Short mmCIF file of C-alpha atoms and ligand atoms in Angstrom, two decimals:
data_model
loop_
_atom_site.label_atom_id
_atom_site.label_comp_id
_atom_site.label_asym_id
_atom_site.label_seq_id
_atom_site.Cartn_x
_atom_site.Cartn_y
_atom_site.Cartn_z
CA UNK A 11 18.64 20.39 -57.33
CA UNK A 12 17.08 17.06 -58.21
CA UNK A 13 16.16 14.73 -55.36
CA UNK A 14 18.43 12.05 -56.79
CA UNK A 15 21.41 14.41 -56.48
CA UNK A 16 20.49 15.48 -52.98
CA UNK A 17 19.99 11.84 -52.01
CA UNK A 18 23.51 10.97 -53.11
CA UNK A 19 24.91 13.74 -50.90
CA UNK A 20 22.77 12.73 -47.91
CA UNK A 21 23.71 9.07 -48.33
CA UNK A 22 27.41 10.00 -48.33
CA UNK A 23 26.94 11.95 -45.11
CA UNK A 24 25.02 9.05 -43.54
CA UNK A 25 27.77 6.63 -44.56
CA UNK A 26 30.43 8.86 -43.00
CA UNK A 27 28.46 9.31 -39.75
CA UNK A 28 27.82 5.57 -39.52
CA UNK A 29 31.48 4.83 -40.08
CA UNK A 30 32.51 7.28 -37.34
CA UNK A 31 30.16 5.45 -34.98
CA UNK A 32 31.29 1.98 -36.06
CA UNK A 33 27.85 1.23 -37.48
CA UNK A 34 26.60 -0.16 -40.79
CA UNK A 35 25.02 2.53 -42.96
CA UNK A 36 22.27 0.13 -44.03
CA UNK A 37 20.95 0.05 -40.44
CA UNK A 38 19.76 3.61 -41.03
CA UNK A 39 16.51 4.18 -42.89
CA UNK A 40 15.92 7.50 -44.59
CA UNK A 41 12.41 8.94 -44.30
CA UNK A 42 11.90 11.74 -46.81
CA UNK A 43 9.70 14.32 -45.12
CA UNK A 44 7.53 15.74 -47.88
CA UNK A 45 5.25 17.97 -45.80
CA UNK A 46 6.45 21.21 -47.46
CA UNK A 47 6.64 19.96 -51.03
CA UNK A 48 4.30 19.06 -53.86
CA UNK A 49 3.03 15.61 -54.71
CA UNK A 50 5.15 15.79 -57.87
CA UNK A 51 8.26 16.30 -55.74
CA UNK A 52 7.27 13.33 -53.55
CA UNK A 53 6.83 11.20 -56.67
CA UNK A 54 10.29 12.33 -57.79
CA UNK A 55 11.68 11.16 -54.43
CA UNK A 56 10.11 7.72 -54.86
CA UNK A 57 11.50 7.49 -58.37
CA UNK A 58 14.94 8.44 -57.03
CA UNK A 59 14.80 5.34 -54.84
CA UNK A 60 13.33 6.70 -51.60
CA UNK A 61 11.13 4.02 -50.05
CA UNK A 62 9.75 5.87 -47.02
CA UNK A 63 7.80 9.14 -46.89
CA UNK A 64 6.85 11.23 -43.87
CA UNK A 65 3.91 13.64 -43.54
CA UNK A 66 2.67 15.57 -40.52
CA UNK A 67 -0.91 16.38 -41.59
CA UNK A 68 -3.70 14.08 -42.65
CA UNK A 69 -4.51 16.32 -45.65
CA UNK A 70 -0.94 16.14 -46.92
CA UNK A 71 -0.71 12.42 -46.45
CA UNK A 72 -4.04 11.72 -48.09
CA UNK A 73 -3.31 13.90 -51.12
CA UNK A 74 0.03 12.22 -51.76
CA UNK A 75 -1.26 8.76 -50.94
CA UNK A 76 -3.87 9.13 -53.65
CA UNK A 77 -1.10 9.30 -56.25
CA UNK A 78 1.68 7.24 -54.67
CA UNK A 79 -0.28 4.68 -52.66
CA UNK A 80 1.59 1.61 -51.54
CA UNK A 81 4.64 2.43 -53.66
CA UNK A 82 5.90 4.10 -50.46
CA UNK A 83 5.98 3.18 -46.79
CA UNK A 84 4.06 5.96 -44.98
CA UNK A 85 5.13 7.60 -41.74
CA UNK A 86 2.90 9.98 -39.80
CA UNK A 87 5.37 12.24 -38.00
CA UNK A 88 3.25 15.09 -36.65
CA UNK A 89 1.14 15.66 -33.61
CA UNK A 90 -1.87 13.46 -34.19
CA UNK A 91 -5.27 14.76 -33.24
CA UNK A 92 -7.49 11.95 -32.00
CA UNK A 93 -10.24 12.84 -34.44
CA UNK A 94 -7.83 12.52 -37.39
CA UNK A 95 -6.87 8.92 -36.67
CA UNK A 96 -9.75 7.58 -38.72
CA UNK A 97 -8.70 9.36 -41.90
CA UNK A 98 -5.12 8.02 -41.99
CA UNK A 99 -5.21 4.73 -40.13
CA UNK A 100 -5.56 2.52 -43.22
CA UNK A 101 -2.66 4.27 -44.97
CA UNK A 102 0.01 4.67 -42.31
CA UNK A 103 2.70 2.10 -41.74
CA UNK A 104 4.26 3.98 -38.80
CA UNK A 105 2.95 6.59 -36.38
CA UNK A 106 5.83 8.55 -34.80
CA UNK A 107 3.86 10.66 -32.36
CA UNK A 108 2.10 8.47 -29.82
CA UNK A 109 2.13 10.57 -26.64
CA UNK A 110 -1.09 9.86 -24.73
CA UNK A 111 -3.33 6.98 -23.82
CA UNK A 112 -6.42 8.50 -25.43
CA UNK A 113 -4.60 8.44 -28.77
CA UNK A 114 -3.52 4.81 -28.26
CA UNK A 115 -7.11 3.93 -27.49
CA UNK A 116 -8.36 5.53 -30.70
CA UNK A 117 -5.64 3.91 -32.85
CA UNK A 118 -6.46 0.55 -31.27
CA UNK A 119 -10.16 1.02 -31.91
CA UNK A 120 -9.84 2.18 -35.52
CA UNK A 121 -7.15 -0.24 -36.73
CA UNK A 122 -7.83 -3.72 -38.00
CA UNK A 123 -4.18 -4.76 -37.68
CA UNK A 124 -1.21 -4.10 -35.42
CA UNK A 125 0.09 -0.56 -35.99
CA UNK A 126 3.75 0.31 -35.58
CA UNK A 127 3.97 3.23 -33.17
CA UNK A 128 6.82 5.33 -31.84
CA UNK A 129 6.42 7.00 -28.47
CA UNK A 130 7.26 10.68 -28.89
CA UNK A 131 9.57 11.81 -26.12
CA UNK A 132 10.51 15.35 -25.18
CA UNK A 133 14.12 14.47 -24.49
CA UNK A 134 15.33 18.06 -24.31
CA UNK A 135 12.90 19.32 -21.68
CA UNK A 136 12.05 22.31 -23.86
CA UNK A 137 8.63 23.74 -22.99
CA UNK A 138 7.40 23.98 -26.55
CA UNK A 139 8.16 20.42 -27.59
CA UNK A 140 5.53 17.74 -27.76
CA UNK A 141 6.00 14.36 -26.21
CA UNK A 142 6.21 12.75 -22.80
CA UNK A 143 9.19 13.12 -20.48
CA UNK A 144 11.91 10.44 -20.38
CA UNK A 145 10.71 9.46 -16.88
CA UNK A 146 7.20 8.84 -18.16
CA UNK A 147 8.26 6.47 -20.96
CA UNK A 148 8.33 3.16 -19.04
CA UNK A 149 5.07 3.71 -17.11
CA UNK A 150 3.35 4.94 -20.28
CA UNK A 151 4.40 1.87 -22.25
CA UNK A 152 3.27 -0.40 -19.42
CA UNK A 153 -0.13 1.30 -19.53
CA UNK A 154 -0.57 0.23 -23.17
CA UNK A 155 -0.54 -3.53 -22.48
CA UNK A 156 -4.24 -4.09 -23.20
CA UNK A 157 -4.32 -2.42 -26.64
CA UNK A 158 -3.96 -5.32 -29.05
CA UNK A 159 -3.34 -3.23 -32.14
CA UNK A 160 -0.58 -1.10 -30.63
CA UNK A 161 2.94 -2.29 -31.37
CA UNK A 162 5.69 -0.10 -29.92
CA UNK A 163 8.52 -0.31 -32.43
CA UNK A 164 10.59 2.50 -30.95
CA UNK A 165 11.01 6.01 -29.59
CA UNK A 166 10.99 9.31 -31.44
CA UNK A 167 12.24 12.76 -30.52
CA UNK A 168 12.69 16.19 -32.01
CA UNK A 169 15.85 17.91 -30.83
CA UNK A 170 15.73 21.55 -29.79
CA UNK A 171 16.34 24.22 -32.41
CA UNK A 172 19.99 24.96 -31.69
CA UNK A 173 23.40 24.83 -33.31
CA UNK A 174 24.92 23.61 -30.06
CA UNK A 175 26.14 20.11 -30.90
CA UNK A 176 26.52 19.04 -27.29
CA UNK A 177 22.91 19.90 -26.49
CA UNK A 178 21.77 17.95 -29.56
CA UNK A 179 23.99 15.00 -28.68
CA UNK A 180 22.80 14.80 -25.08
CA UNK A 181 19.19 14.89 -26.26
CA UNK A 182 19.73 11.96 -28.63
CA UNK A 183 21.73 10.10 -26.02
CA UNK A 184 18.88 10.47 -23.53
CA UNK A 185 16.47 8.91 -26.03
CA UNK A 186 18.86 6.00 -26.61
CA UNK A 187 18.98 5.42 -22.84
CA UNK A 188 15.18 5.41 -22.67
CA UNK A 189 15.11 2.79 -25.41
CA UNK A 190 17.38 0.56 -23.33
CA UNK A 191 15.11 0.79 -20.32
CA UNK A 192 12.10 -0.16 -22.44
CA UNK A 193 13.96 -3.09 -24.00
CA UNK A 194 14.88 -4.33 -20.52
CA UNK A 195 11.15 -4.84 -19.86
CA UNK A 196 11.02 -7.56 -22.57
CA UNK A 197 7.44 -6.78 -23.49
CA UNK A 198 6.20 -8.62 -26.57
CA UNK A 199 4.16 -5.61 -27.69
CA UNK A 200 7.05 -3.20 -27.18
CA UNK A 201 10.29 -4.53 -28.67
CA UNK A 202 11.38 -0.90 -29.08
CA UNK A 203 14.23 -1.59 -31.45
CA UNK A 204 14.04 1.70 -33.38
CA UNK A 205 15.15 5.25 -32.70
CA UNK A 206 13.49 7.88 -34.90
CA UNK A 207 15.71 10.91 -34.49
CA UNK A 208 17.66 13.34 -36.66
CA UNK A 209 16.43 15.93 -39.17
CA UNK A 210 18.17 18.03 -41.83
CA UNK A 211 20.28 19.96 -39.34
CA UNK A 212 21.25 17.23 -36.92
CA UNK A 213 20.95 13.78 -38.53
CA UNK A 214 24.67 13.02 -38.41
CA UNK A 215 24.81 13.49 -34.62
CA UNK A 216 21.63 11.42 -34.30
CA UNK A 217 23.27 8.60 -36.27
CA UNK A 218 26.36 8.76 -34.08
CA UNK A 219 24.02 8.31 -31.10
CA UNK A 220 22.11 5.36 -32.53
CA UNK A 221 19.34 6.64 -34.85
CA UNK A 222 17.81 3.89 -36.99
CA UNK A 223 15.40 6.22 -38.82
CA UNK A 224 16.25 9.77 -39.82
CA UNK A 225 13.48 12.15 -40.91
CA UNK A 226 14.89 14.49 -43.53
CA UNK A 227 12.88 17.18 -45.27
CA UNK A 228 14.67 20.35 -46.41
CA UNK A 229 18.08 18.82 -47.13
CA UNK A 230 16.59 16.00 -49.20
CA UNK A 231 13.47 17.19 -50.98
CA UNK A 232 13.61 20.98 -50.38
CA UNK A 233 13.44 22.87 -53.64
CA UNK A 234 16.23 25.39 -53.40
C1 LIG B 324 9.36 18.77 -40.60
C2 LIG B 324 9.81 17.64 -39.77
C3 LIG B 324 11.00 16.96 -40.07
C4 LIG B 324 11.93 17.36 -41.19
O1 LIG B 324 12.49 18.62 -40.97
P1 LIG B 324 13.70 19.20 -41.84
O2 LIG B 324 14.39 20.12 -40.93
O3 LIG B 324 13.06 19.87 -43.02
O4 LIG B 324 14.56 18.05 -42.25
C5 LIG B 324 11.32 15.87 -39.27
N1 LIG B 324 10.53 15.48 -38.25
C6 LIG B 324 9.39 16.11 -37.93
C7 LIG B 324 8.57 15.63 -36.79
C8 LIG B 324 9.00 17.22 -38.67
O5 LIG B 324 7.86 17.85 -38.35
#
């Protein structure tokens, strides 16, 4: 199916989820996750009206950036190795996976502007998931005060791999609660207005729980 057709279906589902939650659908930004697809498919997504692309590897981002450049807003959504910061820092608009001070330090050192960062939180407590615990979020953000180029725009999580809607919902709800506690700090460098949560299998629940950015790969650009 063409991306433009898939996008229409996804947008309908976003609209319905937003309506159920009493939210405006235009508060929710779609990030098309293109990590599994070709550059041509990513170009097709941009031409279909997608403004934001997500990649989880520096190679993938660099290859697509070469063709698409600033026609898209770029999101780095994967675990970021400290030594890879240098190769993507001038291209990324958002980093969704800040989870340690050493990474903040490297981003701060390599960037020549403020970089929008999401703190990645392991809101489900699953062993295998990356990210800091909900309890660590406030102290971690406080520890970033001296890094001038780090701007904490929000929190990000990946829900566990399950069909159980209540588990998914409670995970997203926990992230929304964390966001409130960060906002209560009123830190200029951490307005924390965004929630990056929801993927192909769970984005509607994420929207019902307050997602402002959904990261959708398979359901939007997958080539089935
Ligand atoms: C791959 C990936 C996605 C998109 O996953 P789909 O299930 O294909 O929608 C979203 N977020 C992150 C962090 C990912 O790695």
